[in-house]
Amino acid sequence: MWQLYQFPLCPFSRKVRLLLGEKGVGYDLVRESPWLRRDEFIDMNPAGQTPVMTDPERGLKPLMDSTAICEYLEETVEKAAMLNGSAAYRAETRRLVVWFDTHFFHDITAPLLHERMIKRIFTKETPDSKALREAMKAAVRHLDYTDYLLDHSNWMAGSTMSMADLAAAAQISVADYLGGIDWKNHEQTAKWYRGLKSRPSFRPLLSERMEGIAPPKHYDDVDF
Amino acid sequence: MWQLYQFPLCPFSRKVRLLLGEKGVGYDLVRESPWLRRDEFIDMNPAGQTPVMTDPERGLKPLMDSTAICEYLEETVEKAAMLNGSAAYRAETRRLVVWFDTHFFHDITAPLLHERMIKRIFTKETPDSKALREAMKAAVRHLDYTDYLLDHSNWMAGSTMSMADLAAAAQISVADYLGGIDWKNHEQTAKWYRGLKSRPSFRPLLSERMEGIAPPKHYDDVDF
């Protein structure tokens, strides 16, 4: 059985979990708080980041980095392929995965995690309200962009569900948990997100809680 | 013919150019200075980053993001495959590509570009010597890690040359151009880098210059 090292609000672990869920691959969760920089974890992954995926029974080297893990799963598990279509379609899918993993994360998810999670549970500092405002303004810009993408097609990369949707949903779900998303005026993205939230792959994520941090009421409501 | 939007010291464009060179795919260079945020370029790539690859004759949508471009080339050009071996080997290759694209870039290449290129040619500020010292200290740590990897095998990811080597060489070559690499005590990595520098795919990069910024003497010397 796969073991996935993660914490409930890690967006990159969520991306991998959504893919595992869609593919029907079983796994156990191993709680890892990367901000503690546990020696054994750093020895396993010098980047010090979740997710890491291991399968002790199979004696594989640990898989690290969410993109490398997702490509591995795409190559080894045929069911529910999320990198589909022509080479150009796959390039657009991968561009969007990087967009959400890098730009959305940097502008929105990372500052929200820092201000509302790390400061609450680890450094015990007061959140910086300017940084929070900036993140929430960036979220409006980013959701304008996803609205634009979804104006042109049913899914982020085009006519079929892909890794781009899972990467987007993973980041958005963490930002939403941390109160960073104002759904007003983003009906296209909200409609797409309602569809994703109602998928069986999404349910385990929505029911999980990070200790000491409560999500807003609408967070796990499929008809928010 | 492909057109590659880039500037001479863009490490991500260098990664793509090394792959194009290995595969023997022809391309024209289009100079783009992403820090100027030219409207037409932002319209093409909302991330505002090089490289972007287009082929006006074929009427393809522009390809964006160096990883999406490299995966596209791997899928469409058989020659000189750089994602090889078992799924686990490919996962290790992709993990290392992310390592160099993200961690090496963040710790070393990005601050060097900011302090020694952007400040010289664009903002006309004085470089921050503390930031430069930090980047050069980080380079020692990172080259200790590549020495360790190359202690165990001939190439970064294992027994065969891969995208991990191209990603590493792209970052290292820009850091070296900007005087950020002290080769002393890094014989393993230096030996590997000498091998890469002498490949035909590397020659066009080494002969290029960024206006107003001269590299150190050893930069284009294959036997440095």
Coordinates of C-alpha atoms in Angstrom, one line a residue, chain B residues 2-224:
Chain B
W2 CA 10.3 27.1 -34.3
Q3 CA 10.8 30.6 -32.8
L4 CA 12.1 30.7 -29.2
Y5 CA 11.4 33.8 -27.2
Q6 CA 14.3 34.2 -24.8
F7 CA 17.2 36.3 -23.5
P8 CA 20.8 35.1 -23.3
L9 CA 20.8 34.5 -19.5
C10 CA 17.4 32.9 -19.1
P11 CA 18.1 29.5 -17.5
F12 CA 14.8 28.0 -18.5
S13 CA 15.3 29.0 -22.1
R14 CA 18.8 27.4 -21.9
K15 CA 17.2 24.1 -20.7
V16 CA 14.9 24.1 -23.7
R17 CA 17.8 25.1 -26.1
L18 CA 20.0 22.3 -24.8
L19 CA 17.2 19.8 -25.5
L20 CA 16.5 21.3 -28.9
G21 CA 20.3 21.0 -29.6
E22 CA 20.5 17.4 -28.5
K23 CA 17.5 16.5 -30.6
G24 CA 18.8 18.4 -33.6
V25 CA 15.7 20.5 -33.9
G26 CA 16.3 23.9 -35.6
Y27 CA 14.9 27.1 -34.2
D28 CA 15.3 30.9 -34.5
L29 CA 15.9 33.0 -31.4
V30 CA 13.6 36.0 -30.7
R31 CA 14.9 38.3 -28.1
E32 CA 12.5 39.0 -25.3
S33 CA 13.3 40.9 -22.1
P34 CA 10.4 39.8 -19.8
W35 CA 11.3 42.4 -17.2
L36 CA 10.0 45.1 -19.7
R37 CA 6.6 43.4 -19.6
R38 CA 5.8 44.1 -23.2
D39 CA 2.1 44.0 -23.9
E40 CA 2.2 41.7 -26.8
F41 CA 4.3 39.2 -24.8
I42 CA 2.0 39.3 -21.8
D43 CA -1.0 38.7 -24.1
M44 CA 0.8 35.7 -25.5
N45 CA 2.0 34.4 -22.1
P46 CA 0.1 35.7 -19.0
A47 CA 2.8 34.4 -16.8
G48 CA 5.1 36.9 -18.5
Q49 CA 8.1 34.5 -18.6
T50 CA 10.5 33.2 -21.1
P51 CA 10.7 30.7 -22.8
V52 CA 7.8 30.8 -25.2
M53 CA 8.0 28.7 -28.3
T54 CA 5.9 29.3 -31.4
D55 CA 5.7 28.0 -34.9
P56 CA 3.8 30.5 -37.0
E57 CA 3.9 28.3 -40.1
R58 CA 2.2 25.4 -38.3
G59 CA -0.4 27.6 -36.7
L60 CA 0.1 25.9 -33.3
K61 CA -0.9 27.7 -30.1
P62 CA 2.3 29.1 -28.4
L63 CA 4.0 26.6 -26.1
M64 CA 4.8 28.1 -22.7
D65 CA 6.6 27.0 -19.6
S66 CA 10.0 25.3 -20.0
T67 CA 8.8 22.0 -18.5
A68 CA 5.7 21.8 -20.6
I69 CA 7.9 22.6 -23.7
C70 CA 10.4 19.9 -22.8
E71 CA 7.7 17.3 -22.2
Y72 CA 6.2 18.3 -25.6
L73 CA 9.6 17.8 -27.3
E74 CA 10.1 14.5 -25.6
E75 CA 6.6 13.3 -26.8
T76 CA 7.0 14.5 -30.4
V77 CA 10.8 14.1 -31.2
E78 CA 12.1 10.6 -30.7
K79 CA 15.8 11.4 -31.2
A80 CA 18.0 11.8 -28.0
A81 CA 15.2 11.0 -25.5
M82 CA 16.0 12.6 -22.2
L83 CA 13.2 11.0 -20.1
N84 CA 14.2 7.4 -20.2
G85 CA 14.2 4.2 -18.2
S86 CA 11.7 2.8 -15.8
A87 CA 8.8 4.9 -14.4
A88 CA 10.8 5.2 -11.2
Y89 CA 13.9 6.4 -13.0
R90 CA 11.7 9.0 -14.9
A91 CA 10.3 10.1 -11.5
E92 CA 13.8 10.6 -10.2
T93 CA 14.7 12.6 -13.3
R94 CA 11.6 14.8 -13.0
R95 CA 12.3 15.3 -9.3
L96 CA 15.7 16.6 -10.1
V97 CA 14.5 18.8 -12.9
V98 CA 12.1 20.5 -10.3
W99 CA 15.1 20.6 -7.9
F100 CA 17.2 22.7 -10.3
D101 CA 14.3 24.7 -11.8
T102 CA 12.9 25.6 -8.3
H103 CA 15.5 25.3 -5.5
F104 CA 18.7 26.0 -7.4
F105 CA 17.0 28.8 -9.3
H106 CA 15.5 30.3 -6.1
D107 CA 18.6 30.1 -4.0
I108 CA 21.3 31.0 -6.6
T109 CA 20.3 31.9 -10.2
A110 CA 17.4 34.2 -9.3
P111 CA 19.3 36.4 -6.8
L112 CA 22.4 36.5 -9.2
L113 CA 20.2 37.6 -12.1
H114 CA 18.5 40.2 -9.9
E115 CA 21.6 41.7 -8.4
R116 CA 24.0 41.4 -11.4
M117 CA 21.7 41.7 -14.4
I118 CA 18.4 43.4 -13.6
K119 CA 20.1 46.0 -11.4
R120 CA 22.8 46.7 -14.0
I121 CA 20.7 46.9 -17.2
F122 CA 17.2 47.9 -15.9
T123 CA 16.8 49.4 -12.4
K124 CA 20.3 50.9 -12.3
E125 CA 20.7 50.1 -8.6
T126 CA 23.8 49.0 -6.8
P127 CA 23.9 45.2 -6.2
D128 CA 23.3 44.1 -2.6
S129 CA 26.5 42.4 -1.5
K130 CA 24.8 40.4 1.3
A131 CA 22.3 38.9 -1.2
L132 CA 25.3 38.0 -3.5
R133 CA 27.2 36.4 -0.6
E134 CA 24.1 34.3 0.3
A135 CA 23.7 33.1 -3.3
M136 CA 27.4 32.1 -3.5
K137 CA 27.1 30.3 -0.2
A138 CA 24.0 28.5 -1.4
A139 CA 26.0 27.5 -4.6
V140 CA 28.6 25.7 -2.5
R141 CA 25.8 23.8 -0.7
H142 CA 24.1 22.9 -4.0
L143 CA 27.3 21.8 -5.6
D144 CA 28.0 19.6 -2.6
Y145 CA 24.7 17.9 -3.4
T146 CA 25.5 17.5 -7.1
D147 CA 29.0 16.1 -6.1
Y148 CA 27.1 13.6 -3.9
L149 CA 24.8 12.6 -6.8
L150 CA 27.7 12.3 -9.2
D151 CA 29.6 10.2 -6.7
H152 CA 27.0 7.5 -7.2
S153 CA 26.6 7.6 -11.0
N154 CA 27.9 9.3 -14.1
W155 CA 24.8 11.5 -14.6
M156 CA 22.5 13.4 -12.2
A157 CA 19.6 10.9 -12.2
G158 CA 21.7 7.7 -12.7
S159 CA 23.5 5.8 -15.4
T160 CA 22.1 7.8 -18.4
M161 CA 22.1 11.4 -19.4
S162 CA 18.6 12.9 -18.9
M163 CA 16.6 16.1 -18.5
A164 CA 18.1 16.4 -15.0
D165 CA 21.5 17.0 -16.5
L166 CA 20.1 19.6 -19.0
A167 CA 18.2 21.4 -16.2
A168 CA 21.3 21.4 -13.9
A169 CA 23.6 22.6 -16.7
A170 CA 21.2 25.4 -17.7
Q171 CA 21.1 26.8 -14.1
I172 CA 24.8 26.3 -13.4
S173 CA 25.8 27.9 -16.7
V174 CA 23.9 31.1 -15.9
A175 CA 25.2 31.2 -12.3
D176 CA 28.8 30.6 -13.7
Y177 CA 28.4 33.5 -16.3
L178 CA 27.4 35.8 -13.4
G179 CA 30.4 34.8 -11.3
G180 CA 28.4 32.8 -8.7
I181 CA 30.2 29.5 -8.9
D182 CA 33.5 28.8 -7.1
W183 CA 34.7 25.5 -8.7
K184 CA 37.2 24.8 -6.0
N185 CA 36.5 21.6 -4.2
H186 CA 33.8 20.5 -6.6
E187 CA 35.8 18.2 -8.8
Q188 CA 32.9 15.7 -9.4
T189 CA 30.5 18.4 -10.7
A190 CA 33.3 20.2 -12.6
K191 CA 34.2 17.0 -14.4
W192 CA 30.6 16.4 -15.4
Y193 CA 30.2 20.0 -16.5
R194 CA 33.3 19.9 -18.6
G195 CA 31.7 16.9 -20.4
L196 CA 28.5 18.8 -21.0
K197 CA 30.3 22.0 -22.1
S198 CA 32.1 20.1 -24.9
R199 CA 28.8 18.9 -26.4
P200 CA 27.7 20.6 -29.7
S201 CA 24.3 21.5 -28.0
F202 CA 26.2 23.6 -25.5
R203 CA 28.4 25.6 -27.9
P204 CA 25.9 28.2 -29.0
L205 CA 25.0 29.1 -25.4
L206 CA 28.6 29.5 -24.4
S207 CA 29.4 31.9 -27.2
E208 CA 26.5 34.2 -26.5
R209 CA 26.9 37.4 -24.4
M210 CA 24.5 39.5 -22.5
E211 CA 25.0 43.2 -23.3
G212 CA 27.1 45.1 -20.7
I213 CA 27.8 42.0 -18.7
A214 CA 31.1 40.1 -19.2
P215 CA 31.4 36.5 -17.9
P216 CA 34.6 35.4 -16.0
K217 CA 37.5 34.2 -18.1
H218 CA 36.9 30.5 -17.5
Y219 CA 33.2 30.7 -18.5
D220 CA 33.5 29.4 -22.1
D221 CA 36.6 27.4 -21.5
V222 CA 35.8 23.7 -21.9
D223 CA 38.9 22.8 -19.9
F224 CA 38.3 25.3 -17.1

